[in-house]
Amino acid sequence: MSRPKIAILGAGYGGIMTAVRLQKEMGANEAEVTLVNKHNYHYQTTWLHEPAAGTMHHDKTRIMIDEVIDNNKINFVQDTVVEIKPEEKRVILENGELTYDYLVIGLGFEPATFGIKGLKENAFSIRSVNSVRKIKEHIEYQFASYNNEPEERNDLITIIVGGAGFTGIEFVGELAERVPELCEEFDIDRSKVRIINIEASPTLLPGFDEELVEYAQNLLERKGVEFKTSTMIKEVTEDGVIIGEGEEIKAATVVWTGGVQGNSIVANSGFETNRGRVPVRDDQRTPDYDNVFVVGDCALLINKEIDRPYPPTAQIAIQAAHVVSKNVLAMIRGKELESFTPDIKGTVASLGRGEAIGKVYNKKLYGATASAMKKIIDNRYLLMLGGPGLVWKKGKLKLF
Ligand code: FAD
């Protein structure tokens, strides 16, 4: 009898953790598992603000897939998913196709542009290793160009970050570390450089603890970050942004962190979605297909206590992967499926070297303690993914 085929699309937090759990929990020859990913590496999306600013080498965020996947149990296919055909149980790839009995979609997020004119064309986004390499190189090039211009071009050394959610705040925190180094390297007066964060809501980190937000804002302002809250970006142009009633801020670098949505491949493949995210059942299956699971940022999960969606996070993607792997096996074994409820342990946002804020098990954390906690969370993930060897190789071992 042929073995049931499981296909996992995407090797982000959700996809790779599903694969790792399956390779541990599956019996010999119980199923044929294929993992498809664009690259031959998994990357730590939650660290990408660091290589984007140039405070960490991008290789540190990458883990080769064959380091954590057992090739005897999982077939890895490096390819790009183009379309899913759920009626035909088929996935179209750039260089071929595959068929499945059970599918796990873990294709992650893409920037949500909210229809802002010029944003897609003119703003960078923190999305993948390749996208952040481009941001770092672009910023360095602007700094290198500054003293070669016949006229003073302060727009070259103005960096605008759209959005003051976690990604935006973590990124300006890293920029505040990196800018003094760039100024020294390229002989630029630090006072001429502007890092401007623009946020439509009245505060940074909307919905987060007020005291922690105030701590973050004070610290980042002391490091030279300017905040413009209650300010909408109306348009992103080749020269900068148009805000509010038409004011222009000239900037050679605009990075958009103002929102994400599920990978558009999912909606384009005909799945029911809301901002690109599939409103999954309690067991993480799509509403329409009993054999299709969604894990990570492509899934829309409702927090029943407040009747609002959970924000998409790596924390939830990793937890959901544990349940999805069990549920796929339960289907194969004819057993009952489990429900998934996220167990939110807390959130920590870094604010640059050795600084962070967070709430963990409802306890507020600041400064070096919060920063150490963030590194512990990161190391714990590596431990789950690849054991102590991976923590040693890729972990953040210097806690303080
Ligand atoms: P992703 O991690 O986005 O992975 C998707 C994978 O699919 C990637 O490997 C990609 O290459 C692959 N892929 C995409 N398209 C295709 C295709 N067409 N074909 C083949 N492969 C494809 N969350 C937290 O919990 N804590 C944090 O501190 C935190 N900090 C963050 C900081 C930053 C800077 C950012 C950007 C996000 C942060 N998040 C954080 C959110 C978190 O990173 C996401 O929720 C998480 O990455 C979602 O995981 P995922 O598995 O759904 O997808």
PDB file of C-alpha atoms and ligand atoms in Angstrom, residues 10-15 36-39 41 43 45-49 79-81 106-109 126 167 170 263 265 295-298 312-315 317 348 374, ligand 1:
ATOM      1  CA  GLY A  10       7.221  27.066   3.601  1.00  0.00           C
ATOM      2  CA  ALA A  11      10.028  26.493   6.095  1.00  0.00           C
ATOM      3  CA  GLY A  12       9.372  29.446   8.389  1.00  0.00           C
ATOM      4  CA  TYR A  13       8.652  28.949  12.087  1.00  0.00           C
ATOM      5  CA  GLY A  14       5.380  27.142  11.421  1.00  0.00           C
ATOM      6  CA  GLY A  15       6.508  24.986   8.491  1.00  0.00           C
ATOM      7  CA  VAL A  36       9.000  22.894   0.037  1.00  0.00           C
ATOM      8  CA  ASN A  37      10.814  26.186   0.582  1.00  0.00           C
ATOM      9  CA  LYS A  38      12.102  28.966  -1.635  1.00  0.00           C
ATOM     10  CA  HIS A  39      15.584  28.773  -0.158  1.00  0.00           C
ATOM     11  CA  TYR A  41      17.765  27.742   4.556  1.00  0.00           C
ATOM     12  CA  TYR A  43      15.683  32.177   8.659  1.00  0.00           C
ATOM     13  CA  THR A  45      12.333  36.380  10.854  1.00  0.00           C
ATOM     14  CA  THR A  46      12.166  37.787  14.387  1.00  0.00           C
ATOM     15  CA  TRP A  47      15.842  38.815  14.126  1.00  0.00           C
ATOM     16  CA  LEU A  48      15.668  40.473  10.708  1.00  0.00           C
ATOM     17  CA  HIS A  49      15.603  44.048  12.056  1.00  0.00           C
ATOM     18  CA  ASP A  79      11.390  25.566  -5.088  1.00  0.00           C
ATOM     19  CA  THR A  80       8.848  28.368  -5.092  1.00  0.00           C
ATOM     20  CA  VAL A  81       5.155  27.676  -4.632  1.00  0.00           C
ATOM     21  CA  GLY A 106       3.100  27.817   6.166  1.00  0.00           C
ATOM     22  CA  LEU A 107       3.953  30.445   3.558  1.00  0.00           C
ATOM     23  CA  GLY A 108       4.206  33.320   6.039  1.00  0.00           C
ATOM     24  CA  PHE A 109       3.457  36.993   5.619  1.00  0.00           C
ATOM     25  CA  ILE A 126      11.670  43.721   6.447  1.00  0.00           C
ATOM     26  CA  THR A 167       8.972  45.541  14.014  1.00  0.00           C
ATOM     27  CA  GLU A 170      12.853  47.129  17.082  1.00  0.00           C
ATOM     28  CA  ASN A 263       0.977  35.379   1.712  1.00  0.00           C
ATOM     29  CA  ILE A 265      -0.672  32.855  -2.854  1.00  0.00           C
ATOM     30  CA  VAL A 295       0.105  27.252  10.313  1.00  0.00           C
ATOM     31  CA  GLY A 296       1.682  30.615  11.196  1.00  0.00           C
ATOM     32  CA  ASP A 297       0.917  34.009   9.691  1.00  0.00           C
ATOM     33  CA  CYS A 298      -1.325  32.596   6.939  1.00  0.00           C
ATOM     34  CA  PRO A 312       0.412  36.936  14.006  1.00  0.00           C
ATOM     35  CA  THR A 313       3.578  35.953  15.860  1.00  0.00           C
ATOM     36  CA  ALA A 314       6.371  33.403  15.739  1.00  0.00           C
ATOM     37  CA  GLN A 315       5.324  32.336  19.216  1.00  0.00           C
ATOM     38  CA  ALA A 317       3.328  29.754  14.706  1.00  0.00           C
ATOM     39  CA  VAL A 348       9.512  41.264  24.474  1.00  0.00           C
ATOM     40  CA  LYS A 374      14.597  38.090  24.707  1.00  0.00           C
TER      41      LYS A 374
HETATM   42  P1  FAD B   1       7.673  33.033   7.996  1.00  0.00           P
HETATM   43  O1  FAD B   1       8.577  33.057   9.151  1.00  0.00           O
HETATM   44  O2  FAD B   1       7.384  34.289   7.275  1.00  0.00           O
HETATM   45  O3  FAD B   1       8.227  31.975   6.957  1.00  0.00           O
HETATM   46  C1  FAD B   1       7.635  31.737   5.716  1.00  0.00           C
HETATM   47  C2  FAD B   1       8.539  30.831   4.913  1.00  0.00           C
HETATM   48  O4  FAD B   1       7.920  30.537   3.688  1.00  0.00           O
HETATM   49  C3  FAD B   1       9.895  31.451   4.594  1.00  0.00           C
HETATM   50  O5  FAD B   1      10.914  30.500   4.772  1.00  0.00           O
HETATM   51  C4  FAD B   1       9.766  31.820   3.118  1.00  0.00           C
HETATM   52  O6  FAD B   1      10.987  31.798   2.424  1.00  0.00           O
HETATM   53  C5  FAD B   1       8.832  30.717   2.620  1.00  0.00           C
HETATM   54  N1  FAD B   1       8.074  31.107   1.442  1.00  0.00           N
HETATM   55  C6  FAD B   1       7.353  32.243   1.274  1.00  0.00           C
HETATM   56  N2  FAD B   1       6.782  32.239   0.065  1.00  0.00           N
HETATM   57  C7  FAD B   1       7.138  31.090  -0.526  1.00  0.00           C
HETATM   58  C8  FAD B   1       6.848  30.489  -1.788  1.00  0.00           C
HETATM   59  N3  FAD B   1       6.067  31.090  -2.673  1.00  0.00           N
HETATM   60  N4  FAD B   1       7.393  29.287  -2.073  1.00  0.00           N
HETATM   61  C9  FAD B   1       8.192  28.657  -1.177  1.00  0.00           C
HETATM   62  N5  FAD B   1       8.490  29.161   0.014  1.00  0.00           N
HETATM   63  C10 FAD B   1       7.973  30.350   0.340  1.00  0.00           C
HETATM   64  N6  FAD B   1       7.019  37.293  16.498  1.00  0.00           N
HETATM   65  C11 FAD B   1       7.189  36.929  17.788  1.00  0.00           C
HETATM   66  O7  FAD B   1       6.525  35.999  18.265  1.00  0.00           O
HETATM   67  N7  FAD B   1       8.111  37.552  18.582  1.00  0.00           N
HETATM   68  C12 FAD B   1       8.925  38.545  18.127  1.00  0.00           C
HETATM   69  O8  FAD B   1       9.757  39.074  18.879  1.00  0.00           O
HETATM   70  C13 FAD B   1       8.792  38.947  16.765  1.00  0.00           C
HETATM   71  N8  FAD B   1       9.605  39.872  16.239  1.00  0.00           N
HETATM   72  C14 FAD B   1       9.549  40.158  14.906  1.00  0.00           C
HETATM   73  C15 FAD B   1      10.492  41.035  14.361  1.00  0.00           C
HETATM   74  C16 FAD B   1      10.479  41.323  13.011  1.00  0.00           C
HETATM   75  C17 FAD B   1      11.532  42.237  12.449  1.00  0.00           C
HETATM   76  C18 FAD B   1       9.475  40.744  12.172  1.00  0.00           C
HETATM   77  C19 FAD B   1       9.457  41.049  10.688  1.00  0.00           C
HETATM   78  C20 FAD B   1       8.529  39.873  12.701  1.00  0.00           C
HETATM   79  C21 FAD B   1       8.558  39.568  14.071  1.00  0.00           C
HETATM   80  N9  FAD B   1       7.648  38.658  14.633  1.00  0.00           N
HETATM   81  C22 FAD B   1       7.781  38.284  15.963  1.00  0.00           C
HETATM   82  C23 FAD B   1       6.594  38.016  13.810  1.00  0.00           C
HETATM   83  C24 FAD B   1       7.080  36.665  13.277  1.00  0.00           C
HETATM   84  O9  FAD B   1       8.325  36.804  12.650  1.00  0.00           O
HETATM   85  C25 FAD B   1       6.091  36.037  12.318  1.00  0.00           C
HETATM   86  O10 FAD B   1       4.852  35.940  12.971  1.00  0.00           O
HETATM   87  C26 FAD B   1       6.594  34.646  11.893  1.00  0.00           C
HETATM   88  O11 FAD B   1       7.753  34.765  11.122  1.00  0.00           O
HETATM   89  C27 FAD B   1       5.541  33.859  11.135  1.00  0.00           C
HETATM   90  O12 FAD B   1       6.041  32.597  10.878  1.00  0.00           O
HETATM   91  P2  FAD B   1       5.563  31.766   9.612  1.00  0.00           P
HETATM   92  O13 FAD B   1       6.074  30.376   9.795  1.00  0.00           O
HETATM   93  O14 FAD B   1       4.118  31.945   9.376  1.00  0.00           O
HETATM   94  O15 FAD B   1       6.251  32.448   8.357  1.00  0.00           O
END
